[in-house]
Coordinates of C-alpha atoms and ligand atoms in Angstrom, one line a residue:
X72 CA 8.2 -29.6 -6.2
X73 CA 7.0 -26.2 -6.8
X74 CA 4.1 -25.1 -8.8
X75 CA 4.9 -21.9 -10.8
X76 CA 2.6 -19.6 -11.3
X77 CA 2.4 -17.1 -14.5
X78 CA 0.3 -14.2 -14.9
X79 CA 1.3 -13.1 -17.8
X80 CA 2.6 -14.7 -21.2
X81 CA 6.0 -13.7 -19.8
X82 CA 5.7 -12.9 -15.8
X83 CA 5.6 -15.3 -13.2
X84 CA 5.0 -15.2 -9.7
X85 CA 8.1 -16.5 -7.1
X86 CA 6.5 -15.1 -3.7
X87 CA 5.1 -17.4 -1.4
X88 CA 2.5 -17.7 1.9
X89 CA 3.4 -18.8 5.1
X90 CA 1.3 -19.4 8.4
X91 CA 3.5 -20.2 10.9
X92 CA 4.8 -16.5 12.4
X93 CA 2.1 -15.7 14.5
X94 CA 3.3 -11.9 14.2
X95 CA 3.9 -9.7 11.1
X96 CA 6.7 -7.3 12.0
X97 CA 6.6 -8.8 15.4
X98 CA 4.1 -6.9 16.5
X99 CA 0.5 -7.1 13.8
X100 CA -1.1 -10.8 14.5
X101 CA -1.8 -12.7 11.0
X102 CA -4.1 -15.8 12.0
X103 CA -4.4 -16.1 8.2
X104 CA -0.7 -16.1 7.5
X105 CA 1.2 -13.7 5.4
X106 CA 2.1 -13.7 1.5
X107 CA 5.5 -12.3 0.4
X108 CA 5.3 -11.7 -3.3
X109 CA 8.3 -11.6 -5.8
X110 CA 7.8 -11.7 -9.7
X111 CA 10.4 -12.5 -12.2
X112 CA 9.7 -11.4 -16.1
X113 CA 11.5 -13.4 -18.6
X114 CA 12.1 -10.9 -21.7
X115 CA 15.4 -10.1 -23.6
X116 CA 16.5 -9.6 -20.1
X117 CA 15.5 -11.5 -17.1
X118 CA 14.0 -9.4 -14.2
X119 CA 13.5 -10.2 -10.8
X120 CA 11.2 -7.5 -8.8
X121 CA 12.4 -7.8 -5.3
X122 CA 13.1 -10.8 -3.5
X123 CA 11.2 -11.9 0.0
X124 CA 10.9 -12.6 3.8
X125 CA 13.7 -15.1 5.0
X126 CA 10.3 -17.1 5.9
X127 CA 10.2 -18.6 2.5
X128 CA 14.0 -18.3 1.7
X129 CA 13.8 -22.1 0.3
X130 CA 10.5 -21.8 -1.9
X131 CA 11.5 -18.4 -2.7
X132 CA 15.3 -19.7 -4.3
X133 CA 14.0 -22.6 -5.9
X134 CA 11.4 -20.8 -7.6
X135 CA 13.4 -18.4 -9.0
X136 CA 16.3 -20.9 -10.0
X137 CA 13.2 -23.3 -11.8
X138 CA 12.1 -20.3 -13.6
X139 CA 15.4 -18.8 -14.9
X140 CA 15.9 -22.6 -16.4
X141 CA 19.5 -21.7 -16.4
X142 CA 19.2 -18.0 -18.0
X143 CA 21.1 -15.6 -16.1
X144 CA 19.3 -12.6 -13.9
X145 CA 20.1 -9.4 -15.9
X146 CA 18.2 -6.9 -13.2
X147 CA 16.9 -6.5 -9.6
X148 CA 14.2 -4.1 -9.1
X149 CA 14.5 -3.2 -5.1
X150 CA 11.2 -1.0 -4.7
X151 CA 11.6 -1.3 -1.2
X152 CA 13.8 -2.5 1.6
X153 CA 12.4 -3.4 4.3
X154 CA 13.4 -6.7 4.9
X155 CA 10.2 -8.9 4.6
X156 CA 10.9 -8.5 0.8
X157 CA 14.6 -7.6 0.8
X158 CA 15.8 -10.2 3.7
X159 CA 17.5 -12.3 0.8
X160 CA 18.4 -9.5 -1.6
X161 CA 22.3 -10.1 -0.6
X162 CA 22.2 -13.9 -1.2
X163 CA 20.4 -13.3 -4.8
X164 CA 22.8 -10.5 -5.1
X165 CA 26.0 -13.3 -4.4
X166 CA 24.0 -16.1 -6.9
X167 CA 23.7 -13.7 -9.7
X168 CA 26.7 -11.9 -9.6
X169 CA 26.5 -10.0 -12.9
X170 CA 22.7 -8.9 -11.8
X171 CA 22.2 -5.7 -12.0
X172 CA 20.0 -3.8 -9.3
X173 CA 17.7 -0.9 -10.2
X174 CA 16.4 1.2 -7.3
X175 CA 16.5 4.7 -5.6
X176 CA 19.5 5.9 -4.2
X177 CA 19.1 5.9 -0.8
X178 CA 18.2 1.7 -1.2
X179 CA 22.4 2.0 -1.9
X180 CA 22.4 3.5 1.3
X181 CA 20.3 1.1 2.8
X182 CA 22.1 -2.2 1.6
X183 CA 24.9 -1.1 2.7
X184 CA 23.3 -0.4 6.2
X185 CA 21.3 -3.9 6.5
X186 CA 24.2 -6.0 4.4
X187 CA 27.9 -3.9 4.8
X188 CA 28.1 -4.3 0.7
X189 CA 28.9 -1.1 -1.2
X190 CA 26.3 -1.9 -4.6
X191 CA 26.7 1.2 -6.0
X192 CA 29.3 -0.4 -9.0
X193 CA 26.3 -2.3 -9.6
X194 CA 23.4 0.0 -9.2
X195 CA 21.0 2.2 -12.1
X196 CA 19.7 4.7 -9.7
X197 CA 16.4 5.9 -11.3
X198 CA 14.5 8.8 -9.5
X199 CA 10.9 9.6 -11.4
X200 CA 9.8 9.2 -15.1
X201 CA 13.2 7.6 -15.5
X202 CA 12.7 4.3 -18.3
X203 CA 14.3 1.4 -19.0
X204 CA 13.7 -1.3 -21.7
X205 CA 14.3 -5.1 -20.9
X206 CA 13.2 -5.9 -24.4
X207 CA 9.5 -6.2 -25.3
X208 CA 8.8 -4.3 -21.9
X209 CA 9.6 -0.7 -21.3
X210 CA 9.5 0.1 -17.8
X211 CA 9.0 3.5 -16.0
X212 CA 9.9 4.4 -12.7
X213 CA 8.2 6.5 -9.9
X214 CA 9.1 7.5 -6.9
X215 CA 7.2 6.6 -3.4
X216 CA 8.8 8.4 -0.3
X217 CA 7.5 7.3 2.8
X218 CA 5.3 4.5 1.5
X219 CA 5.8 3.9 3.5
X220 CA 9.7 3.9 4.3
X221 CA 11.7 6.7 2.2
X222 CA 13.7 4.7 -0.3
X223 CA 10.5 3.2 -2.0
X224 CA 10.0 3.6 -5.8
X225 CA 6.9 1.7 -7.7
X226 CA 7.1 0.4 -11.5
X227 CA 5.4 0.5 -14.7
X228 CA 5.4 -1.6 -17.2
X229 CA 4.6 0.4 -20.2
X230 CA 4.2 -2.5 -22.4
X231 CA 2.0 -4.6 -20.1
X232 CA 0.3 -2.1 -18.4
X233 CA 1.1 -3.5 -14.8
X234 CA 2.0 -1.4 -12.0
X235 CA 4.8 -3.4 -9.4
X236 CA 3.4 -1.1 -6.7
X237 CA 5.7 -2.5 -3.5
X238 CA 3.5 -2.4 0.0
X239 CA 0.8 -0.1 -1.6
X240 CA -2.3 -2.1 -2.3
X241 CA -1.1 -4.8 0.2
X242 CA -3.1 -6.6 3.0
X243 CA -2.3 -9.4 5.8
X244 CA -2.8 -12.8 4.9
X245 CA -1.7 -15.4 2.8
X246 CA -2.6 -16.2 -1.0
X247 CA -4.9 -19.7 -1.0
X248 CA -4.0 -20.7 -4.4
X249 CA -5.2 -18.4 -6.9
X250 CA -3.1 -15.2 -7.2
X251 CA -5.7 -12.7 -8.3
X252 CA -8.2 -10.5 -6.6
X253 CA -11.1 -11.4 -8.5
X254 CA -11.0 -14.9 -7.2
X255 CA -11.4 -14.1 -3.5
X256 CA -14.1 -12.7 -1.4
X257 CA -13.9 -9.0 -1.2
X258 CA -16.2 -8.8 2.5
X259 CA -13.2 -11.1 3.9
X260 CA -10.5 -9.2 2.2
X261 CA -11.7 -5.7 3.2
X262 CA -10.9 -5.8 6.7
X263 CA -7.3 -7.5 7.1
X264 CA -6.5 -5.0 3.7
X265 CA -8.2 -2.1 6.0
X266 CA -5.9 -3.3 9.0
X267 CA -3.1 -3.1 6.7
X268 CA -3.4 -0.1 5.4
X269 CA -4.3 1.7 8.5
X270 CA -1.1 0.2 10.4
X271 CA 1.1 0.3 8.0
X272 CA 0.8 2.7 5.7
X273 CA -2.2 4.8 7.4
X274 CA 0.3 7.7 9.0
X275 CA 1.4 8.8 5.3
X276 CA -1.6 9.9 4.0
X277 CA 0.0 12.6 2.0
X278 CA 2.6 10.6 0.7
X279 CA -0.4 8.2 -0.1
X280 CA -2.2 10.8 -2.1
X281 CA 1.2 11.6 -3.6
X282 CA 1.2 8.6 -5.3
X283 CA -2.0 7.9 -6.5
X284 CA -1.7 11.3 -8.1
X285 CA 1.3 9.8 -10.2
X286 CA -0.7 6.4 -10.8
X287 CA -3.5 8.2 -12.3
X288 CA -1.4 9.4 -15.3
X289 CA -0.6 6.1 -15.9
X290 CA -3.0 3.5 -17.8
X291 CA -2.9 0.4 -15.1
X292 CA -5.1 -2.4 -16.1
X293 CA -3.2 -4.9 -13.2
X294 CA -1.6 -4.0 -10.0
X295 CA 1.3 -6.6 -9.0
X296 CA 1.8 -5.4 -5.2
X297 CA 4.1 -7.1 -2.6
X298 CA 2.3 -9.0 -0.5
X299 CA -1.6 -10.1 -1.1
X300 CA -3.3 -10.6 -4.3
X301 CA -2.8 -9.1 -7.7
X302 CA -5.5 -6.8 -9.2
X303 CA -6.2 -7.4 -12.7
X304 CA -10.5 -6.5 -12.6
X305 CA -12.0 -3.7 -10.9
X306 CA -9.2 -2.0 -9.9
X307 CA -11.4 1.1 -8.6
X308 CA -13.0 -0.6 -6.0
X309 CA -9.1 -0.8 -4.3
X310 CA -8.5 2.7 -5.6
X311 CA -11.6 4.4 -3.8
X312 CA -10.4 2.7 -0.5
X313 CA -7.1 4.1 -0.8
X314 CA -8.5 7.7 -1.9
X315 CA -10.6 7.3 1.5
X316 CA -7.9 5.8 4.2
X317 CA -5.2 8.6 2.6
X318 CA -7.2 11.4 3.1
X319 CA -9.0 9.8 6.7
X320 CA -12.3 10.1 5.4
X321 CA -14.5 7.9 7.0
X322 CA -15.6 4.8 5.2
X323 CA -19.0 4.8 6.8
X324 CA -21.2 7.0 9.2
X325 CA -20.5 4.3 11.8
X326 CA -20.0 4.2 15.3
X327 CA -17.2 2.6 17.3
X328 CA -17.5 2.2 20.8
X329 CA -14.4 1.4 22.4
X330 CA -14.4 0.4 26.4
X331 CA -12.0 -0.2 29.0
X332 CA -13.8 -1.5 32.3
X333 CA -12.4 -2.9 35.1
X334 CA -15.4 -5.0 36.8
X335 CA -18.1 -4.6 34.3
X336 CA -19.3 -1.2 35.0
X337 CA -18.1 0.6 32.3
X338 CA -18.5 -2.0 30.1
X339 CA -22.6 -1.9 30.7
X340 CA -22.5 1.6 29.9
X341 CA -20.9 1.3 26.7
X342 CA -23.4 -1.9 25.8
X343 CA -26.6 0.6 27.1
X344 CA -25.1 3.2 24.8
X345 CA -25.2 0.8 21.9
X346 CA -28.3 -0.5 22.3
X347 CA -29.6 3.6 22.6
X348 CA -27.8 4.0 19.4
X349 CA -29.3 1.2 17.6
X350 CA -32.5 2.4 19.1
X351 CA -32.2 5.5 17.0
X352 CA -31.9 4.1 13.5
X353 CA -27.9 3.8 13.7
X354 CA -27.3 0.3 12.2
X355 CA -23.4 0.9 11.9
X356 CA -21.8 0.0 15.2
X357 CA -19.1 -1.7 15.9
X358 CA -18.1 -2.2 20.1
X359 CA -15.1 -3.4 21.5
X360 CA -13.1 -4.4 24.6
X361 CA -9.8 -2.9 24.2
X362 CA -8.3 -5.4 27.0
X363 CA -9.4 -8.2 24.3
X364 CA -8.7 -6.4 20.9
X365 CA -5.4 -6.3 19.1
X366 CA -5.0 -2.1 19.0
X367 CA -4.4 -3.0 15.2
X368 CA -7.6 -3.9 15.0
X369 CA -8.6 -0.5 16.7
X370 CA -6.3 1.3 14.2
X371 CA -8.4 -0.1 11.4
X372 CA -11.8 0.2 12.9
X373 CA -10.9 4.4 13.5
X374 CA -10.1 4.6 9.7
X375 CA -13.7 3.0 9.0
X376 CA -15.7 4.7 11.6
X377 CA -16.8 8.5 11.7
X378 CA -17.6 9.0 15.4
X379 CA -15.7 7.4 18.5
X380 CA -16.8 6.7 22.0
X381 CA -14.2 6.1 24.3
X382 CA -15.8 4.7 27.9
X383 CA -12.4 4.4 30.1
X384 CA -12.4 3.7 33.4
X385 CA -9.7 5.8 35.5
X386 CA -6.8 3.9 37.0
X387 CA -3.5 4.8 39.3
X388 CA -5.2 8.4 38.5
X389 CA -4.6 7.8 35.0
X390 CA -6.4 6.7 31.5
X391 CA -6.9 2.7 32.0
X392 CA -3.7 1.7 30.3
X393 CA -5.1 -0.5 27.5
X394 CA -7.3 2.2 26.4
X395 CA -4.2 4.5 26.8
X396 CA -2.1 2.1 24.6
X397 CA -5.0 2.2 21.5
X398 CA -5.4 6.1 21.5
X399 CA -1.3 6.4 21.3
X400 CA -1.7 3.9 18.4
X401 CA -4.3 6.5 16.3
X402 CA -2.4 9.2 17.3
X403 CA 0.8 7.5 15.6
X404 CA -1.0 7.1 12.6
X405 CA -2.2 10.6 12.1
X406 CA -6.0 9.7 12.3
X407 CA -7.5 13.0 11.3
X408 CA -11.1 14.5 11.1
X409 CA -13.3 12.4 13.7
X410 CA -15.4 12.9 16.6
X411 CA -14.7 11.5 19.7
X412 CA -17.3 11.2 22.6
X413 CA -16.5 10.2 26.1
X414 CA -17.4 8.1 28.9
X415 CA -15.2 8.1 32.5
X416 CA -15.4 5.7 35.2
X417 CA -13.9 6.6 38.7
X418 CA -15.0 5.6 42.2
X419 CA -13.1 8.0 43.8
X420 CA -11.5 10.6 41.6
X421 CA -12.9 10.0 37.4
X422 CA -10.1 11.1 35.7
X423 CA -10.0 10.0 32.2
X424 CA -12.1 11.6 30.5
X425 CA -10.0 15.0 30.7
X426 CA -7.0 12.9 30.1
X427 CA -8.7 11.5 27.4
X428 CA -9.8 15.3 26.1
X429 CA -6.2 16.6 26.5
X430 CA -4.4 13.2 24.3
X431 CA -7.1 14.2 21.5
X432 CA -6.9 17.9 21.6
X433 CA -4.2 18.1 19.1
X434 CA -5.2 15.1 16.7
X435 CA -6.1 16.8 13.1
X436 CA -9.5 17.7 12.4
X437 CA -10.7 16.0 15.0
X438 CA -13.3 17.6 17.5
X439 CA -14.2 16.0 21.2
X440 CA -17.7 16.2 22.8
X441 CA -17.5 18.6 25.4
X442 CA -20.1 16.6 27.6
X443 CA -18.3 14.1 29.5
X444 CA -20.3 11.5 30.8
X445 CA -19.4 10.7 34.5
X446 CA -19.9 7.3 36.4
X447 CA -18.7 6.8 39.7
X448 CA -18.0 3.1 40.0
X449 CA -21.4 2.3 38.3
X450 CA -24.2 3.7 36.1
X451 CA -26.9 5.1 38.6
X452 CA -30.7 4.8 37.6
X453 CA -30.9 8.4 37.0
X454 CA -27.8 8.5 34.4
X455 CA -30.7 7.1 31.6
X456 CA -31.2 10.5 30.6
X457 CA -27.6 11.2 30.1
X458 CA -26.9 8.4 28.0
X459 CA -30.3 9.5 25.6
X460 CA -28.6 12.5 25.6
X461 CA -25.4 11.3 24.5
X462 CA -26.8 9.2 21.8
X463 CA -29.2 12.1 20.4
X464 CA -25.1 14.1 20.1
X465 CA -23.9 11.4 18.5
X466 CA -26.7 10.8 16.3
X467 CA -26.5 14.5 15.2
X468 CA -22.7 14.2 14.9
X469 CA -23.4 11.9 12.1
X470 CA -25.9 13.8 10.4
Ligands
FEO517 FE1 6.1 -5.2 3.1 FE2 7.3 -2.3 4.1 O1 7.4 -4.1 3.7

């Protein structure tokens, strides 16, 4: 038995959660499980906004068939085909043969790539501003290039004044029960919607900004996004946080310290650093061990954080690979306009640190401290005063 959801007089929710993938896209952990969201609007015309991840093939089916009640499905909206919502698109596709799909043209493209079916007998192509009426509900359409994959369109429905904005306004996790934002606690959502963001979206700011230029013509009193919950109150409180992550502007004058330490030795310096910091009035830090932190996590924490200390130790002559692997990952996602300060750690030859300088030189807006602090093997008595000195820079970085 499944309980069906409505949120509107006429919409209904057919997503679903699931916990038991320990990895979203194989590669972003989701202790709190994933939510794959569908909707299917029952006007004139039946409507089914995208389908879901194979993970939830049988909930997803049977909620759809137990909503339709026997009516046929008149149209497919495909926002977006990636396949953790369009995995069963060409099994709905063979059960609702007369369905019509509605979608960008290169998602034509991309069913035929991911399913060998030509569609395009079958497909309304809309590109921006295009409208289409269901009945009661007028629905405009707006394309969303590279948000984050290129075939992406949002939709609007006119009549309800509910934006189906695919990945945009998503977050990990799965949905305990209640469907809508205001019924959760925002200080848990924030960081896992952060994380999202950041990792999966965070490389297209532009695109990003893009689209919330288009939104904001529009009058949207609920969001109805693909996977997390749907926003139906204070909408600006998610709309600020997207201004912010598209155009990398820090969240917070905060501090993250990230180290990479071998034996312990690095690792002290970073925690002395902190406590210097903190010392100085800074309340905002946030310090982690990159050989114990998901880089996801890092990802995040760079889109929150206004200054960055990296403390690497050196290793095979190099940056210490974890370390290595995290400033790849910011780099990937176009992090832009921070400042980076650096700690290196070598008992022979320190070599990180201009490693380190050379990986950020060309990352947007983004400036490094000059002033590398040095520590061969350990952190020497008379090093105090460097790391005073370090934290009056970063202190004044942040002013
Ligand atoms: Fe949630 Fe880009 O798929």
């Amino acid at each position: 038995m499944q309980t069906q959801q409505q949120i509107t007089s006429d919409l209904y929710y057919v997503g679903a959660s699931e916990g038991r993938h320990p990895l979203f896209e194989n590669i972003y952990p989701v202790a709190n499980g994933m939510s794959y969201n569908s909707y299917l609007l029952l006007d004139e015309k039946t409507v089914l906004m995208d389908t879901c991840d194979e993970a939830v093939r049988d909930i997803f089916l049977t909620k759809v068939r137990t909503v339709l009640n026997e009516r046929q499905l008149d149209y497919i909206f495909v926002h977006h085909m990636e396949p953790d919502h369009a995995a069963l698109l060409d099994e709905v596709m063979t059960l609702y043969p007369t369905a019509q799909l509605v979608c960008s043209s290169k998602t034509v493209t991309l069913i035929n790539q991911f399913f060998n079916r030509d569609v395009s007998a079958r497909a309304i192509i809309v590109k921006d501003g295009d409208t289409l009426s269901t009945g009661r509900h007028t629905f405009s359409f707006y394309t969303a290039p590279m948000v984050h994959w290129p075939e992406v369109i949002v939709s609007y429905d006119q009549t309800d004044c509910i934006l189906f904005s695919a990945d945009a306004f998503g977050t990990f996790g799965e949905l305990d029960g209640s469907l809508f934002a205001d019924d959760i606690d925002l200080s848990t959502f924030l960081p896992e919607a952060r994380r999202y963001y950041a990792n999966i979206v965070g490389k297209y700011g532009n695109q990003v900004q893009a689209l919330l230029k288009k939104a904001a013509t529009l009058n949207i009193q609920q969001i109805c996004p693909l996977h997390g919950p749907i926003w139906r109150k204070n909408l600006g409180w998610f709309i600020e946080k997207y201004q912010r992550w598209s155009t990398y502007t820090p969240e917070a004058d905060a501090v993250l310290i990230i180290y990479g330490s071998i034996y312990g030795h690095t690792e002290q310096a970073a925690r002395i650093l902190a406590t210097k910091l903190s010392e100085r009035g800074i309340s905002n830090i946030a310090l982690y061990d990159v050989s114990k932190t998901h880089p996801s996590v890092l990802v995040a924490e760079a889109f929150r954080c206004a200054a960055i200390v990296i403390a690497s130790a050196t290793y095979n002559n190099g940056i210490f690979p974890p370390v290595e692997t995290v400033v790849l990952d910011w780099k990937a996602h176009a992090l832009q306009n921070r400042k980076f300060y650096l700690i290196q750690n070598g008992s022979w030859a320190p070599a990180s640190g201009k490693l380190l300088t050379a990986m950020l030189s060309d990352m947007k807006g983004c400036s490094t401290d000059e002033n590398i602090l040095t520590l061969t093997s350990a952190l020497k008595p008379g090093q105090e005063s460097d790391l005073n000195a370090l934290a009056d820079r970063i202190q004044q970085g942040l002013a």
